[in-house]
JSON list of C-alpha atoms in Angstrom, two decimals:
[
{"chain": "A", "resi": 1, "resn": "MET", "atom": "CA", "xyz": [-43.97, 8.31, -44.47]},
{"chain": "A", "resi": 2, "resn": "LYS", "atom": "CA", "xyz": [-44.67, 7.66, -40.79]},
{"chain": "A", "resi": 3, "resn": "GLY", "atom": "CA", "xyz": [-43.09, 4.42, -40.97]},
{"chain": "A", "resi": 4, "resn": "LYS", "atom": "CA", "xyz": [-39.95, 5.75, -42.52]},
{"chain": "A", "resi": 5, "resn": "ILE", "atom": "CA", "xyz": [-39.69, 8.31, -39.80]},
{"chain": "A", "resi": 6, "resn": "LEU", "atom": "CA", "xyz": [-40.02, 5.46, -37.17]},
{"chain": "A", "resi": 7, "resn": "VAL", "atom": "CA", "xyz": [-37.29, 3.38, -38.82]},
{"chain": "A", "resi": 8, "resn": "LEU", "atom": "CA", "xyz": [-35.19, 6.44, -39.02]},
{"chain": "A", "resi": 9, "resn": "LEU", "atom": "CA", "xyz": [-35.70, 7.33, -35.44]},
{"chain": "A", "resi": 10, "resn": "LEU", "atom": "CA", "xyz": [-35.04, 3.98, -34.26]},
{"chain": "A", "resi": 11, "resn": "VAL", "atom": "CA", "xyz": [-31.57, 4.00, -36.30]},
{"chain": "A", "resi": 12, "resn": "PHE", "atom": "CA", "xyz": [-30.60, 7.16, -34.62]},
{"chain": "A", "resi": 13, "resn": "VAL", "atom": "CA", "xyz": [-31.58, 5.68, -31.21]},
{"chain": "A", "resi": 14, "resn": "PHE", "atom": "CA", "xyz": [-29.54, 2.59, -31.80]},
{"chain": "A", "resi": 15, "resn": "LEU", "atom": "CA", "xyz": [-26.50, 4.56, -32.99]},
{"chain": "A", "resi": 16, "resn": "PHE", "atom": "CA", "xyz": [-26.78, 6.85, -29.99]},
{"chain": "A", "resi": 17, "resn": "ALA", "atom": "CA", "xyz": [-26.91, 3.95, -27.65]},
{"chain": "A", "resi": 18, "resn": "SER", "atom": "CA", "xyz": [-24.16, 2.20, -29.17]},
{"chain": "A", "resi": 19, "resn": "GLY", "atom": "CA", "xyz": [-21.97, 5.11, -29.06]},
{"chain": "A", "resi": 20, "resn": "CYS", "atom": "CA", "xyz": [-22.83, 5.62, -25.43]},
{"chain": "A", "resi": 21, "resn": "ALA", "atom": "CA", "xyz": [-22.08, 2.02, -24.67]},
{"chain": "A", "resi": 22, "resn": "GLY", "atom": "CA", "xyz": [-18.78, 2.13, -26.31]},
{"chain": "A", "resi": 23, "resn": "GLU", "atom": "CA", "xyz": [-17.74, 5.41, -24.05]},
{"chain": "A", "resi": 24, "resn": "ASP", "atom": "CA", "xyz": [-19.17, 3.57, -21.04]},
{"chain": "A", "resi": 25, "resn": "SER", "atom": "CA", "xyz": [-17.14, 0.17, -21.42]},
{"chain": "A", "resi": 26, "resn": "GLU", "atom": "CA", "xyz": [-13.97, 2.36, -22.41]},
{"chain": "A", "resi": 27, "resn": "ALA", "atom": "CA", "xyz": [-14.38, 4.57, -19.35]},
{"chain": "A", "resi": 28, "resn": "ALA", "atom": "CA", "xyz": [-15.00, 1.55, -17.31]},
{"chain": "A", "resi": 29, "resn": "SER", "atom": "CA", "xyz": [-11.93, -0.20, -18.54]},
{"chain": "A", "resi": 30, "resn": "GLU", "atom": "CA", "xyz": [-9.79, 3.02, -17.73]},
{"chain": "A", "resi": 31, "resn": "GLU", "atom": "CA", "xyz": [-11.22, 2.82, -14.19]},
{"chain": "A", "resi": 32, "resn": "SER", "atom": "CA", "xyz": [-10.77, -0.74, -13.73]},
{"chain": "A", "resi": 33, "resn": "ASP", "atom": "CA", "xyz": [-7.09, -0.33, -14.85]},
{"chain": "A", "resi": 34, "resn": "LEU", "atom": "CA", "xyz": [-6.60, 2.57, -12.31]},
{"chain": "A", "resi": 35, "resn": "GLU", "atom": "CA", "xyz": [-8.36, 0.40, -9.53]},
{"chain": "A", "resi": 36, "resn": "ALA", "atom": "CA", "xyz": [-6.18, -2.54, -10.49]},
{"chain": "A", "resi": 37, "resn": "SER", "atom": "CA", "xyz": [-3.09, -0.35, -9.92]},
{"chain": "A", "resi": 38, "resn": "ALA", "atom": "CA", "xyz": [-4.36, 1.39, -6.78]},
{"chain": "A", "resi": 39, "resn": "GLU", "atom": "CA", "xyz": [-3.02, 0.55, -3.29]},
{"chain": "A", "resi": 40, "resn": "PRO", "atom": "CA", "xyz": [-5.25, 0.80, -0.26]},
{"chain": "A", "resi": 41, "resn": "GLN", "atom": "CA", "xyz": [-3.66, 4.03, 0.83]},
{"chain": "A", "resi": 42, "resn": "ASP", "atom": "CA", "xyz": [-6.28, 6.59, 1.38]},
{"chain": "A", "resi": 43, "resn": "ASP", "atom": "CA", "xyz": [-7.89, 6.45, -2.23]},
{"chain": "A", "resi": 44, "resn": "VAL", "atom": "CA", "xyz": [-4.32, 7.28, -3.69]},
{"chain": "A", "resi": 45, "resn": "GLN", "atom": "CA", "xyz": [-3.87, 5.80, -7.19]},
{"chain": "A", "resi": 46, "resn": "GLN", "atom": "CA", "xyz": [-0.50, 4.67, -7.65]},
{"chain": "A", "resi": 47, "resn": "GLU", "atom": "CA", "xyz": [0.98, 3.47, -11.10]},
{"chain": "A", "resi": 48, "resn": "ASN", "atom": "CA", "xyz": [4.42, 2.05, -11.89]},
{"chain": "A", "resi": 49, "resn": "VAL", "atom": "CA", "xyz": [6.48, 4.26, -14.10]},
{"chain": "A", "resi": 50, "resn": "SER", "atom": "CA", "xyz": [8.33, 2.75, -17.17]},
{"chain": "A", "resi": 51, "resn": "SER", "atom": "CA", "xyz": [11.66, 3.83, -15.87]},
{"chain": "A", "resi": 52, "resn": "GLY", "atom": "CA", "xyz": [13.21, 2.00, -12.83]},
{"chain": "A", "resi": 53, "resn": "SER", "atom": "CA", "xyz": [11.39, 1.39, -9.46]},
{"chain": "A", "resi": 54, "resn": "ALA", "atom": "CA", "xyz": [9.93, 5.29, -9.27]},
{"chain": "A", "resi": 55, "resn": "LYS", "atom": "CA", "xyz": [6.20, 5.45, -9.17]},
{"chain": "A", "resi": 56, "resn": "ASP", "atom": "CA", "xyz": [3.60, 7.90, -9.92]},
{"chain": "A", "resi": 57, "resn": "HIS", "atom": "CA", "xyz": [1.08, 9.06, -7.07]},
{"chain": "A", "resi": 58, "resn": "VAL", "atom": "CA", "xyz": [-2.09, 11.04, -7.51]},
{"chain": "A", "resi": 59, "resn": "VAL", "atom": "CA", "xyz": [-3.45, 13.63, -5.30]},
{"chain": "A", "resi": 60, "resn": "ARG", "atom": "CA", "xyz": [-7.07, 14.79, -6.04]},
{"chain": "A", "resi": 61, "resn": "LEU", "atom": "CA", "xyz": [-8.31, 18.15, -5.03]},
{"chain": "A", "resi": 62, "resn": "GLU", "atom": "CA", "xyz": [-12.09, 17.84, -4.71]},
{"chain": "A", "resi": 63, "resn": "TYR", "atom": "CA", "xyz": [-14.76, 19.97, -3.94]},
{"chain": "A", "resi": 64, "resn": "TYR", "atom": "CA", "xyz": [-16.00, 20.88, -0.37]},
{"chain": "A", "resi": 65, "resn": "LYS", "atom": "CA", "xyz": [-12.56, 21.55, 0.88]},
{"chain": "A", "resi": 66, "resn": "VAL", "atom": "CA", "xyz": [-11.35, 17.96, 0.41]},
{"chain": "A", "resi": 67, "resn": "ILE", "atom": "CA", "xyz": [-7.86, 17.16, -0.73]},
{"chain": "A", "resi": 68, "resn": "ARG", "atom": "CA", "xyz": [-7.14, 13.23, -0.98]},
{"chain": "A", "resi": 69, "resn": "PRO", "atom": "CA", "xyz": [-4.99, 11.87, 0.77]},
{"chain": "A", "resi": 70, "resn": "SER", "atom": "CA", "xyz": [-4.16, 14.40, 3.51]},
{"chain": "A", "resi": 71, "resn": "GLU", "atom": "CA", "xyz": [-0.81, 12.46, 3.82]},
{"chain": "A", "resi": 72, "resn": "LEU", "atom": "CA", "xyz": [1.39, 10.69, 1.51]},
{"chain": "A", "resi": 73, "resn": "ASP", "atom": "CA", "xyz": [4.56, 8.55, 1.84]},
{"chain": "A", "resi": 74, "resn": "VAL", "atom": "CA", "xyz": [6.64, 8.53, -1.36]},
{"chain": "A", "resi": 75, "resn": "GLN", "atom": "CA", "xyz": [10.10, 7.15, -2.36]},
{"chain": "A", "resi": 76, "resn": "THR", "atom": "CA", "xyz": [12.83, 9.58, -3.55]},
{"chain": "A", "resi": 77, "resn": "GLY", "atom": "CA", "xyz": [12.56, 9.88, -7.14]},
{"chain": "A", "resi": 78, "resn": "ASP", "atom": "CA", "xyz": [8.85, 9.37, -7.20]},
{"chain": "A", "resi": 79, "resn": "THR", "atom": "CA", "xyz": [6.39, 11.67, -9.02]},
{"chain": "A", "resi": 80, "resn": "VAL", "atom": "CA", "xyz": [3.10, 13.15, -7.51]},
{"chain": "A", "resi": 81, "resn": "SER", "atom": "CA", "xyz": [0.43, 14.51, -9.92]},
{"chain": "A", "resi": 82, "resn": "TRP", "atom": "CA", "xyz": [-2.07, 16.88, -8.36]},
{"chain": "A", "resi": 83, "resn": "TRP", "atom": "CA", "xyz": [-5.60, 16.77, -10.25]},
{"chain": "A", "resi": 84, "resn": "SER", "atom": "CA", "xyz": [-8.33, 19.43, -9.53]},
{"chain": "A", "resi": 85, "resn": "GLY", "atom": "CA", "xyz": [-11.74, 17.99, -9.46]},
{"chain": "A", "resi": 86, "resn": "LYS", "atom": "CA", "xyz": [-13.44, 21.54, -9.81]},
{"chain": "A", "resi": 87, "resn": "ARG", "atom": "CA", "xyz": [-14.93, 21.87, -12.92]},
{"chain": "A", "resi": 88, "resn": "GLN", "atom": "CA", "xyz": [-15.50, 25.62, -12.97]},
{"chain": "A", "resi": 89, "resn": "GLY", "atom": "CA", "xyz": [-12.68, 27.99, -11.66]},
{"chain": "A", "resi": 90, "resn": "THR", "atom": "CA", "xyz": [-9.18, 26.87, -10.61]},
{"chain": "A", "resi": 91, "resn": "TYR", "atom": "CA", "xyz": [-7.33, 26.05, -7.53]},
{"chain": "A", "resi": 92, "resn": "ILE", "atom": "CA", "xyz": [-3.85, 27.55, -6.71]},
{"chain": "A", "resi": 93, "resn": "LEU", "atom": "CA", "xyz": [-1.44, 24.90, -5.28]},
{"chain": "A", "resi": 94, "resn": "VAL", "atom": "CA", "xyz": [1.20, 26.23, -3.05]},
{"chain": "A", "resi": 95, "resn": "SER", "atom": "CA", "xyz": [4.51, 24.65, -2.00]},
{"chain": "A", "resi": 96, "resn": "GLU", "atom": "CA", "xyz": [4.97, 25.81, 1.51]},
{"chain": "A", "resi": 97, "resn": "GLU", "atom": "CA", "xyz": [8.71, 25.05, 1.28]},
{"chain": "A", "resi": 98, "resn": "GLY", "atom": "CA", "xyz": [9.12, 26.79, -2.25]},
{"chain": "A", "resi": 99, "resn": "LEU", "atom": "CA", "xyz": [9.84, 23.77, -4.20]},
{"chain": "A", "resi": 100, "resn": "PHE", "atom": "CA", "xyz": [7.99, 25.37, -7.34]},
{"chain": "A", "resi": 101, "resn": "GLU", "atom": "CA", "xyz": [6.20, 28.40, -7.82]},
{"chain": "A", "resi": 102, "resn": "ASP", "atom": "CA", "xyz": [2.20, 28.54, -7.10]},
{"chain": "A", "resi": 103, "resn": "GLN", "atom": "CA", "xyz": [0.65, 26.36, -9.81]},
{"chain": "A", "resi": 104, "resn": "GLU", "atom": "CA", "xyz": [-2.88, 26.97, -11.24]},
{"chain": "A", "resi": 105, "resn": "LEU", "atom": "CA", "xyz": [-4.85, 23.93, -11.60]},
{"chain": "A", "resi": 106, "resn": "ALA", "atom": "CA", "xyz": [-7.65, 23.85, -13.88]},
{"chain": "A", "resi": 107, "resn": "TYR", "atom": "CA", "xyz": [-10.01, 20.72, -14.27]},
{"chain": "A", "resi": 108, "resn": "SER", "atom": "CA", "xyz": [-8.19, 17.52, -15.44]},
{"chain": "A", "resi": 109, "resn": "VAL", "atom": "CA", "xyz": [-5.14, 19.26, -16.18]},
{"chain": "A", "resi": 110, "resn": "PRO", "atom": "CA", "xyz": [-2.39, 17.85, -13.60]},
{"chain": "A", "resi": 111, "resn": "TYR", "atom": "CA", "xyz": [0.59, 19.28, -12.35]},
{"chain": "A", "resi": 112, "resn": "SER", "atom": "CA", "xyz": [3.44, 16.81, -11.61]},
{"chain": "A", "resi": 113, "resn": "TYR", "atom": "CA", "xyz": [6.46, 17.13, -9.50]},
{"chain": "A", "resi": 114, "resn": "THR", "atom": "CA", "xyz": [9.42, 14.42, -8.82]},
{"chain": "A", "resi": 115, "resn": "PHE", "atom": "CA", "xyz": [10.79, 14.42, -5.23]},
{"chain": "A", "resi": 116, "resn": "ASN", "atom": "CA", "xyz": [14.34, 13.97, -5.42]},
{"chain": "A", "resi": 117, "resn": "LYS", "atom": "CA", "xyz": [15.29, 15.11, -1.89]},
{"chain": "A", "resi": 118, "resn": "PRO", "atom": "CA", "xyz": [14.12, 13.43, 1.10]},
{"chain": "A", "resi": 119, "resn": "GLY", "atom": "CA", "xyz": [12.04, 15.58, 3.51]},
{"chain": "A", "resi": 120, "resn": "SER", "atom": "CA", "xyz": [8.62, 16.50, 4.74]},
{"chain": "A", "resi": 121, "resn": "TYR", "atom": "CA", "xyz": [6.65, 19.01, 2.44]},
{"chain": "A", "resi": 122, "resn": "LEU", "atom": "CA", "xyz": [3.52, 20.63, 2.94]},
{"chain": "A", "resi": 123, "resn": "PHE", "atom": "CA", "xyz": [1.31, 21.74, 0.14]},
{"chain": "A", "resi": 124, "resn": "THR", "atom": "CA", "xyz": [-1.88, 23.96, 0.53]},
{"chain": "A", "resi": 125, "resn": "VAL", "atom": "CA", "xyz": [-4.54, 25.45, -1.65]},
{"chain": "A", "resi": 126, "resn": "LYS", "atom": "CA", "xyz": [-4.39, 29.33, -1.75]},
{"chain": "A", "resi": 127, "resn": "ASP", "atom": "CA", "xyz": [-7.34, 30.88, 0.30]},
{"chain": "A", "resi": 128, "resn": "VAL", "atom": "CA", "xyz": [-8.51, 27.35, 1.43]},
{"chain": "A", "resi": 129, "resn": "PRO", "atom": "CA", "xyz": [-6.09, 26.50, 4.44]},
{"chain": "A", "resi": 130, "resn": "GLU", "atom": "CA", "xyz": [-7.79, 23.26, 5.20]},
{"chain": "A", "resi": 131, "resn": "MET", "atom": "CA", "xyz": [-6.88, 21.84, 1.82]},
{"chain": "A", "resi": 132, "resn": "ASN", "atom": "CA", "xyz": [-3.59, 20.47, 2.46]},
{"chain": "A", "resi": 133, "resn": "VAL", "atom": "CA", "xyz": [-1.40, 17.46, 1.98]},
{"chain": "A", "resi": 134, "resn": "THR", "atom": "CA", "xyz": [1.79, 16.67, 3.65]},
{"chain": "A", "resi": 135, "resn": "ILE", "atom": "CA", "xyz": [4.16, 14.63, 1.61]},
{"chain": "A", "resi": 136, "resn": "ASN", "atom": "CA", "xyz": [7.12, 12.43, 3.22]},
{"chain": "A", "resi": 137, "resn": "THR", "atom": "CA", "xyz": [10.12, 11.12, 1.10]}
]
């Protein structure tokens, strides 16, 4: 009886370990894909969009009053996606120039905006003024 329990326990451990390894390799693959497309510009990950020469840019809102990057240069027609790294609660993204209504950002649910007019735009996080990013087109 003890032998069967030991074998069953080993099977479960093996299945659990193989499932975890698959998730890790998949996550590592996704991370390496993102790193491969990243340009060395303040940890901004940029990916080509399938239509034309427009690009996607990522702005990360992190804990401890950090937003990365703090300044970003994009081309007209490029899209910026804001991602919240705050697991509990939300951030409120504010466009100081009124490009869009205030956006509530939940963890891992991005908000994207395409910049179609040249200019310099300031975005802040409501109630956390030191969390801001300037986007220049």
